[in-house]
Amino acid sequence: MSSAVIFGLAGLELTADERAFFSEVDPWGFILFARNIETPEQVRALTSALREAVGREAPVLIDQEGGRVARLRPPHWRDWPAPLVDAEAGEERLRLRYRLIAAELAAIGIDVDCAPMLDLPVEGTHPIIADRVLGRDPEAVARAGRVVAEALLAGGVLPIIKHIPGHGRAVVDSHDMLPAASAPRQTLATTDFAPFRALADLPMAMTGHVVFEAIDPDRPATLSPGCIAAIRDEIGFDGLLMTDDLSMHALSGPMEARCSGALAAGCDLLLHCNGKRPEMDSVAAEAPELMGRAAERAATALSWRRAPDGADLEALAARYAALGGERAA
């Protein structure tokens, strides 16, 4: 039985110490960052080594939205514009973009993309979110998010909707400090929550480290039973729910307390990204075996895995370019 945690790692290769640690802890999955990426051959070897360490086809995640958030970059991978550029150009171009991204990921052994981002921007939204959005209103974000998810799935890559129940009202960067949203509950329900409600059937979601004062003025959503209840009951998401990165500075206090707080609030999986071993030891000590309803959700999420649809990738790239997506040529 795997542990209810997803871990990052330090560098381009799996060290002997990391291999032994992962073999013992058996995390549910892994996540890669730019520090883990050099060439396609290197990444393929790394994803294989991670799976060998745990003895199964563990999911390997990455944040590959394109634009600001792109772990894969030239010269080996395409240079994508901000997601909104393609979203506003039309659904076909957006679909082609993410089908091509899925192909790039699948080719190097990555089978989960932390996308689509369904956060709704407002006046003052911090650039860390504002230049990554898929639309300007709930309906547009929901439509574009569905296109992104279906394109990734067609390419054999599982999508993760984020940052549930919404990060668009953040005016500070949650990597550095804790944002708060003061909007009334009804406003949240009809705006911020709406895109997530529309895509609540998808298999996985990632929380946001944002305080929703109308729900829980004392704790960010990741650590808030009230916010997790809203995700489950009001938004209607019953899939696998993971935290955003527990090492982000939006959260405070000992790592152990962050982990126990997230699990107590109702998150299924802990996500720890920075690859720092002392923190990883603390997270591993708090991560339970994945069991019960969380294990069922994890199994359901993995049941969405399927082989790529066999599309002619050269033809898709040519069509994307013909629609104005020159940067992906």
PDB file of N, CA and C in Angstrom, residues 153-225:
ATOM      1  N   LEU A 153      -6.156  14.168 -21.876  1.00  0.00           N
ATOM      2  CA  LEU A 153      -6.586  12.780 -21.788  1.00  0.00           C
ATOM      3  C   LEU A 153      -6.418  12.057 -23.115  1.00  0.00           C
ATOM      4  N   ALA A 154      -6.707  12.749 -24.217  1.00  0.00           N
ATOM      5  CA  ALA A 154      -6.537  12.141 -25.532  1.00  0.00           C
ATOM      6  C   ALA A 154      -5.091  11.770 -25.793  1.00  0.00           C
ATOM      7  N   GLY A 155      -4.174  12.509 -25.186  1.00  0.00           N
ATOM      8  CA  GLY A 155      -2.760  12.230 -25.352  1.00  0.00           C
ATOM      9  C   GLY A 155      -2.184  11.295 -24.307  1.00  0.00           C
ATOM     10  N   GLY A 156      -3.044  10.688 -23.480  1.00  0.00           N
ATOM     11  CA  GLY A 156      -2.573   9.732 -22.485  1.00  0.00           C
ATOM     12  C   GLY A 156      -2.062  10.351 -21.207  1.00  0.00           C
ATOM     13  N   VAL A 157      -2.456  11.591 -20.926  1.00  0.00           N
ATOM     14  CA  VAL A 157      -1.986  12.320 -19.743  1.00  0.00           C
ATOM     15  C   VAL A 157      -3.192  12.721 -18.893  1.00  0.00           C
ATOM     16  N   LEU A 158      -3.105  12.465 -17.591  1.00  0.00           N
ATOM     17  CA  LEU A 158      -4.197  12.806 -16.684  1.00  0.00           C
ATOM     18  C   LEU A 158      -4.135  14.280 -16.299  1.00  0.00           C
ATOM     19  N   PRO A 159      -5.267  14.975 -16.277  1.00  0.00           N
ATOM     20  CA  PRO A 159      -5.294  16.370 -15.856  1.00  0.00           C
ATOM     21  C   PRO A 159      -5.536  16.506 -14.356  1.00  0.00           C
ATOM     22  N   ILE A 160      -5.053  17.600 -13.798  1.00  0.00           N
ATOM     23  CA  ILE A 160      -5.362  17.988 -12.418  1.00  0.00           C
ATOM     24  C   ILE A 160      -5.938  19.398 -12.465  1.00  0.00           C
ATOM     25  N   ILE A 161      -7.171  19.587 -12.008  1.00  0.00           N
ATOM     26  CA  ILE A 161      -7.724  20.934 -11.945  1.00  0.00           C
ATOM     27  C   ILE A 161      -7.165  21.644 -10.709  1.00  0.00           C
ATOM     28  N   LYS A 162      -6.882  22.922 -10.876  1.00  0.00           N
ATOM     29  CA  LYS A 162      -6.280  23.688  -9.792  1.00  0.00           C
ATOM     30  C   LYS A 162      -6.689  25.153  -9.934  1.00  0.00           C
ATOM     31  N   HIS A 163      -6.623  25.955  -8.860  1.00  0.00           N
ATOM     32  CA  HIS A 163      -6.331  25.615  -7.481  1.00  0.00           C
ATOM     33  C   HIS A 163      -7.648  25.684  -6.719  1.00  0.00           C
ATOM     34  N   ILE A 164      -8.289  24.571  -6.548  1.00  0.00           N
ATOM     35  CA  ILE A 164      -9.633  24.485  -5.989  1.00  0.00           C
ATOM     36  C   ILE A 164      -9.633  24.911  -4.523  1.00  0.00           C
ATOM     37  N   PRO A 165     -10.568  25.741  -4.052  1.00  0.00           N
ATOM     38  CA  PRO A 165     -11.776  26.240  -4.713  1.00  0.00           C
ATOM     39  C   PRO A 165     -11.593  27.561  -5.448  1.00  0.00           C
ATOM     40  N   GLY A 166     -10.344  27.985  -5.699  1.00  0.00           N
ATOM     41  CA  GLY A 166     -10.093  29.206  -6.473  1.00  0.00           C
ATOM     42  C   GLY A 166      -8.956  30.014  -5.880  1.00  0.00           C
ATOM     43  N   HIS A 167      -8.105  30.520  -6.777  1.00  0.00           N
ATOM     44  CA  HIS A 167      -6.936  31.300  -6.358  1.00  0.00           C
ATOM     45  C   HIS A 167      -6.935  32.689  -6.990  1.00  0.00           C
ATOM     46  N   GLY A 168      -7.988  33.002  -7.745  1.00  0.00           N
ATOM     47  CA  GLY A 168      -7.982  34.222  -8.527  1.00  0.00           C
ATOM     48  C   GLY A 168      -8.042  35.505  -7.721  1.00  0.00           C
ATOM     49  N   ARG A 169      -8.539  35.437  -6.484  1.00  0.00           N
ATOM     50  CA  ARG A 169      -8.640  36.647  -5.672  1.00  0.00           C
ATOM     51  C   ARG A 169      -7.353  36.959  -4.907  1.00  0.00           C
ATOM     52  N   ALA A 170      -6.338  36.146  -5.104  1.00  0.00           N
ATOM     53  CA  ALA A 170      -5.070  36.389  -4.420  1.00  0.00           C
ATOM     54  C   ALA A 170      -4.371  37.600  -5.028  1.00  0.00           C
ATOM     55  N   VAL A 171      -4.007  38.558  -4.192  1.00  0.00           N
ATOM     56  CA  VAL A 171      -3.265  39.729  -4.655  1.00  0.00           C
ATOM     57  C   VAL A 171      -1.798  39.651  -4.249  1.00  0.00           C
ATOM     58  N   VAL A 172      -1.426  38.552  -3.597  1.00  0.00           N
ATOM     59  CA  VAL A 172      -0.031  38.275  -3.289  1.00  0.00           C
ATOM     60  C   VAL A 172       0.294  36.877  -3.786  1.00  0.00           C
ATOM     61  N   ASP A 173       1.568  36.587  -3.927  1.00  0.00           N
ATOM     62  CA  ASP A 173       2.039  35.295  -4.416  1.00  0.00           C
ATOM     63  C   ASP A 173       2.099  34.309  -3.253  1.00  0.00           C
ATOM     64  N   SER A 174       1.322  33.230  -3.341  1.00  0.00           N
ATOM     65  CA  SER A 174       1.287  32.264  -2.242  1.00  0.00           C
ATOM     66  C   SER A 174       2.583  31.484  -2.095  1.00  0.00           C
ATOM     67  N   HIS A 175       3.489  31.601  -3.055  1.00  0.00           N
ATOM     68  CA  HIS A 175       4.824  31.032  -2.838  1.00  0.00           C
ATOM     69  C   HIS A 175       5.563  31.801  -1.747  1.00  0.00           C
ATOM     70  N   ASP A 176       5.157  33.069  -1.549  1.00  0.00           N
ATOM     71  CA  ASP A 176       5.866  33.930  -0.609  1.00  0.00           C
ATOM     72  C   ASP A 176       5.075  34.269   0.646  1.00  0.00           C
ATOM     73  N   MET A 177       3.753  34.409   0.527  1.00  0.00           N
ATOM     74  CA  MET A 177       2.920  34.779   1.675  1.00  0.00           C
ATOM     75  C   MET A 177       1.503  34.279   1.469  1.00  0.00           C
ATOM     76  N   LEU A 178       0.705  34.353   2.530  1.00  0.00           N
ATOM     77  CA  LEU A 178      -0.637  33.781   2.505  1.00  0.00           C
ATOM     78  C   LEU A 178      -1.647  34.792   1.979  1.00  0.00           C
ATOM     79  N   PRO A 179      -2.316  34.500   0.857  1.00  0.00           N
ATOM     80  CA  PRO A 179      -3.361  35.388   0.357  1.00  0.00           C
ATOM     81  C   PRO A 179      -4.674  35.166   1.105  1.00  0.00           C
ATOM     82  N   ALA A 180      -5.527  36.183   1.057  1.00  0.00           N
ATOM     83  CA  ALA A 180      -6.862  36.091   1.637  1.00  0.00           C
ATOM     84  C   ALA A 180      -7.876  36.660   0.661  1.00  0.00           C
ATOM     85  N   ALA A 181      -9.052  36.037   0.618  1.00  0.00           N
ATOM     86  CA  ALA A 181     -10.150  36.485  -0.223  1.00  0.00           C
ATOM     87  C   ALA A 181     -11.309  36.882   0.682  1.00  0.00           C
ATOM     88  N   SER A 182     -11.788  38.113   0.512  1.00  0.00           N
ATOM     89  CA  SER A 182     -12.832  38.630   1.403  1.00  0.00           C
ATOM     90  C   SER A 182     -14.225  38.616   0.788  1.00  0.00           C
ATOM     91  N   ALA A 183     -14.381  38.061  -0.402  1.00  0.00           N
ATOM     92  CA  ALA A 183     -15.674  38.072  -1.083  1.00  0.00           C
ATOM     93  C   ALA A 183     -16.720  37.302  -0.287  1.00  0.00           C
ATOM     94  N   PRO A 184     -17.989  37.721  -0.360  1.00  0.00           N
ATOM     95  CA  PRO A 184     -19.072  36.991   0.315  1.00  0.00           C
ATOM     96  C   PRO A 184     -19.229  35.575  -0.234  1.00  0.00           C
ATOM     97  N   ARG A 185     -19.796  34.707   0.569  1.00  0.00           N
ATOM     98  CA  ARG A 185     -19.955  33.301   0.195  1.00  0.00           C
ATOM     99  C   ARG A 185     -20.759  33.158  -1.106  1.00  0.00           C
ATOM    100  N   GLN A 186     -21.827  33.932  -1.252  1.00  0.00           N
ATOM    101  CA  GLN A 186     -22.641  33.808  -2.453  1.00  0.00           C
ATOM    102  C   GLN A 186     -21.873  34.239  -3.693  1.00  0.00           C
ATOM    103  N   THR A 187     -21.051  35.259  -3.562  1.00  0.00           N
ATOM    104  CA  THR A 187     -20.225  35.689  -4.690  1.00  0.00           C
ATOM    105  C   THR A 187     -19.251  34.592  -5.083  1.00  0.00           C
ATOM    106  N   LEU A 188     -18.622  33.973  -4.098  1.00  0.00           N
ATOM    107  CA  LEU A 188     -17.709  32.870  -4.383  1.00  0.00           C
ATOM    108  C   LEU A 188     -18.432  31.748  -5.107  1.00  0.00           C
ATOM    109  N   ALA A 189     -19.632  31.436  -4.663  1.00  0.00           N
ATOM    110  CA  ALA A 189     -20.384  30.323  -5.246  1.00  0.00           C
ATOM    111  C   ALA A 189     -20.699  30.555  -6.711  1.00  0.00           C
ATOM    112  N   THR A 190     -21.009  31.791  -7.077  1.00  0.00           N
ATOM    113  CA  THR A 190     -21.435  32.073  -8.445  1.00  0.00           C
ATOM    114  C   THR A 190     -20.295  32.456  -9.376  1.00  0.00           C
ATOM    115  N   THR A 191     -19.120  32.734  -8.826  1.00  0.00           N
ATOM    116  CA  THR A 191     -17.982  33.130  -9.662  1.00  0.00           C
ATOM    117  C   THR A 191     -16.817  32.166  -9.500  1.00  0.00           C
ATOM    118  N   ASP A 192     -16.058  32.300  -8.454  1.00  0.00           N
ATOM    119  CA  ASP A 192     -14.834  31.515  -8.262  1.00  0.00           C
ATOM    120  C   ASP A 192     -15.079  30.007  -8.305  1.00  0.00           C
ATOM    121  N   PHE A 193     -16.155  29.548  -7.651  1.00  0.00           N
ATOM    122  CA  PHE A 193     -16.396  28.115  -7.574  1.00  0.00           C
ATOM    123  C   PHE A 193     -16.947  27.548  -8.879  1.00  0.00           C
ATOM    124  N   ALA A 194     -17.546  28.391  -9.723  1.00  0.00           N
ATOM    125  CA  ALA A 194     -18.304  27.909 -10.871  1.00  0.00           C
ATOM    126  C   ALA A 194     -17.489  27.066 -11.851  1.00  0.00           C
ATOM    127  N   PRO A 195     -16.272  27.468 -12.254  1.00  0.00           N
ATOM    128  CA  PRO A 195     -15.524  26.610 -13.179  1.00  0.00           C
ATOM    129  C   PRO A 195     -15.194  25.244 -12.590  1.00  0.00           C
ATOM    130  N   PHE A 196     -14.903  25.207 -11.298  1.00  0.00           N
ATOM    131  CA  PHE A 196     -14.610  23.925 -10.656  1.00  0.00           C
ATOM    132  C   PHE A 196     -15.860  23.047 -10.598  1.00  0.00           C
ATOM    133  N   ARG A 197     -17.000  23.663 -10.356  1.00  0.00           N
ATOM    134  CA  ARG A 197     -18.257  22.913 -10.329  1.00  0.00           C
ATOM    135  C   ARG A 197     -18.525  22.299 -11.706  1.00  0.00           C
ATOM    136  N   ALA A 198     -18.229  23.047 -12.762  1.00  0.00           N
ATOM    137  CA  ALA A 198     -18.472  22.567 -14.116  1.00  0.00           C
ATOM    138  C   ALA A 198     -17.568  21.399 -14.493  1.00  0.00           C
ATOM    139  N   LEU A 199     -16.405  21.303 -13.866  1.00  0.00           N
ATOM    140  CA  LEU A 199     -15.454  20.227 -14.168  1.00  0.00           C
ATOM    141  C   LEU A 199     -15.266  19.281 -12.988  1.00  0.00           C
ATOM    142  N   ALA A 200     -16.254  19.218 -12.117  1.00  0.00           N
ATOM    143  CA  ALA A 200     -16.139  18.409 -10.902  1.00  0.00           C
ATOM    144  C   ALA A 200     -16.090  16.914 -11.188  1.00  0.00           C
ATOM    145  N   ASP A 201     -16.391  16.507 -12.404  1.00  0.00           N
ATOM    146  CA  ASP A 201     -16.341  15.091 -12.759  1.00  0.00           C
ATOM    147  C   ASP A 201     -14.927  14.605 -13.038  1.00  0.00           C
ATOM    148  N   LEU A 202     -13.963  15.510 -13.169  1.00  0.00           N
ATOM    149  CA  LEU A 202     -12.603  15.103 -13.493  1.00  0.00           C
ATOM    150  C   LEU A 202     -11.939  14.411 -12.304  1.00  0.00           C
ATOM    151  N   PRO A 203     -10.866  13.640 -12.558  1.00  0.00           N
ATOM    152  CA  PRO A 203     -10.393  12.695 -11.537  1.00  0.00           C
ATOM    153  C   PRO A 203      -9.557  13.279 -10.413  1.00  0.00           C
ATOM    154  N   MET A 204      -8.881  14.435 -10.635  1.00  0.00           N
ATOM    155  CA  MET A 204      -7.952  14.942  -9.629  1.00  0.00           C
ATOM    156  C   MET A 204      -8.027  16.451  -9.533  1.00  0.00           C
ATOM    157  N   ALA A 205      -7.772  16.957  -8.327  1.00  0.00           N
ATOM    158  CA  ALA A 205      -7.739  18.398  -8.101  1.00  0.00           C
ATOM    159  C   ALA A 205      -6.669  18.728  -7.079  1.00  0.00           C
ATOM    160  N   MET A 206      -6.170  19.961  -7.160  1.00  0.00           N
ATOM    161  CA  MET A 206      -5.153  20.481  -6.244  1.00  0.00           C
ATOM    162  C   MET A 206      -5.738  21.689  -5.523  1.00  0.00           C
ATOM    163  N   THR A 207      -5.532  21.744  -4.217  1.00  0.00           N
ATOM    164  CA  THR A 207      -6.050  22.854  -3.426  1.00  0.00           C
ATOM    165  C   THR A 207      -5.258  24.134  -3.669  1.00  0.00           C
ATOM    166  N   GLY A 208      -5.805  25.244  -3.171  1.00  0.00           N
ATOM    167  CA  GLY A 208      -5.087  26.508  -3.170  1.00  0.00           C
ATOM    168  C   GLY A 208      -4.826  26.961  -1.747  1.00  0.00           C
ATOM    169  N   HIS A 209      -3.658  27.535  -1.516  1.00  0.00           N
ATOM    170  CA  HIS A 209      -3.326  28.081  -0.194  1.00  0.00           C
ATOM    171  C   HIS A 209      -3.873  29.504  -0.092  1.00  0.00           C
ATOM    172  N   VAL A 210      -5.173  29.610   0.039  1.00  0.00           N
ATOM    173  CA  VAL A 210      -5.846  30.905   0.118  1.00  0.00           C
ATOM    174  C   VAL A 210      -6.855  30.860   1.261  1.00  0.00           C
ATOM    175  N   VAL A 211      -6.894  31.914   2.074  1.00  0.00           N
ATOM    176  CA  VAL A 211      -7.910  32.026   3.122  1.00  0.00           C
ATOM    177  C   VAL A 211      -9.187  32.598   2.514  1.00  0.00           C
ATOM    178  N   PHE A 212     -10.284  31.886   2.657  1.00  0.00           N
ATOM    179  CA  PHE A 212     -11.598  32.384   2.259  1.00  0.00           C
ATOM    180  C   PHE A 212     -12.312  32.827   3.526  1.00  0.00           C
ATOM    181  N   GLU A 213     -12.293  34.137   3.741  1.00  0.00           N
ATOM    182  CA  GLU A 213     -12.764  34.667   5.022  1.00  0.00           C
ATOM    183  C   GLU A 213     -14.227  34.351   5.291  1.00  0.00           C
ATOM    184  N   ALA A 214     -15.027  34.222   4.241  1.00  0.00           N
ATOM    185  CA  ALA A 214     -16.443  33.926   4.422  1.00  0.00           C
ATOM    186  C   ALA A 214     -16.689  32.487   4.853  1.00  0.00           C
ATOM    187  N   ILE A 215     -15.680  31.633   4.696  1.00  0.00           N
ATOM    188  CA  ILE A 215     -15.823  30.218   5.061  1.00  0.00           C
ATOM    189  C   ILE A 215     -15.006  29.896   6.299  1.00  0.00           C
ATOM    190  N   ASP A 216     -13.754  30.296   6.315  1.00  0.00           N
ATOM    191  CA  ASP A 216     -12.857  30.019   7.438  1.00  0.00           C
ATOM    192  C   ASP A 216     -11.823  31.141   7.493  1.00  0.00           C
ATOM    193  N   PRO A 217     -12.009  32.124   8.361  1.00  0.00           N
ATOM    194  CA  PRO A 217     -11.094  33.268   8.392  1.00  0.00           C
ATOM    195  C   PRO A 217      -9.736  32.958   8.989  1.00  0.00           C
ATOM    196  N   ASP A 218      -9.564  31.770   9.534  1.00  0.00           N
ATOM    197  CA  ASP A 218      -8.342  31.459  10.269  1.00  0.00           C
ATOM    198  C   ASP A 218      -7.378  30.545   9.530  1.00  0.00           C
ATOM    199  N   ARG A 219      -7.873  29.813   8.526  1.00  0.00           N
ATOM    200  CA  ARG A 219      -7.027  28.812   7.881  1.00  0.00           C
ATOM    201  C   ARG A 219      -7.167  28.867   6.367  1.00  0.00           C
ATOM    202  N   PRO A 220      -6.056  28.630   5.640  1.00  0.00           N
ATOM    203  CA  PRO A 220      -6.154  28.522   4.176  1.00  0.00           C
ATOM    204  C   PRO A 220      -6.932  27.272   3.789  1.00  0.00           C
ATOM    205  N   ALA A 221      -7.439  27.276   2.567  1.00  0.00           N
ATOM    206  CA  ALA A 221      -8.297  26.177   2.122  1.00  0.00           C
ATOM    207  C   ALA A 221      -7.650  24.810   2.323  1.00  0.00           C
ATOM    208  N   THR A 222      -6.368  24.709   2.077  1.00  0.00           N
ATOM    209  CA  THR A 222      -5.667  23.428   2.218  1.00  0.00           C
ATOM    210  C   THR A 222      -5.802  22.843   3.615  1.00  0.00           C
ATOM    211  N   LEU A 223      -5.893  23.696   4.624  1.00  0.00           N
ATOM    212  CA  LEU A 223      -5.927  23.256   6.019  1.00  0.00           C
ATOM    213  C   LEU A 223      -7.298  23.452   6.658  1.00  0.00           C
ATOM    214  N   SER A 224      -8.307  23.783   5.863  1.00  0.00           N
ATOM    215  CA  SER A 224      -9.605  24.171   6.411  1.00  0.00           C
ATOM    216  C   SER A 224     -10.670  23.106   6.178  1.00  0.00           C
ATOM    217  N   PRO A 225     -11.180  22.483   7.242  1.00  0.00           N
ATOM    218  CA  PRO A 225     -12.289  21.538   7.057  1.00  0.00           C
ATOM    219  C   PRO A 225     -13.492  22.182   6.375  1.00  0.00           C
TER     220      PRO A 225
END
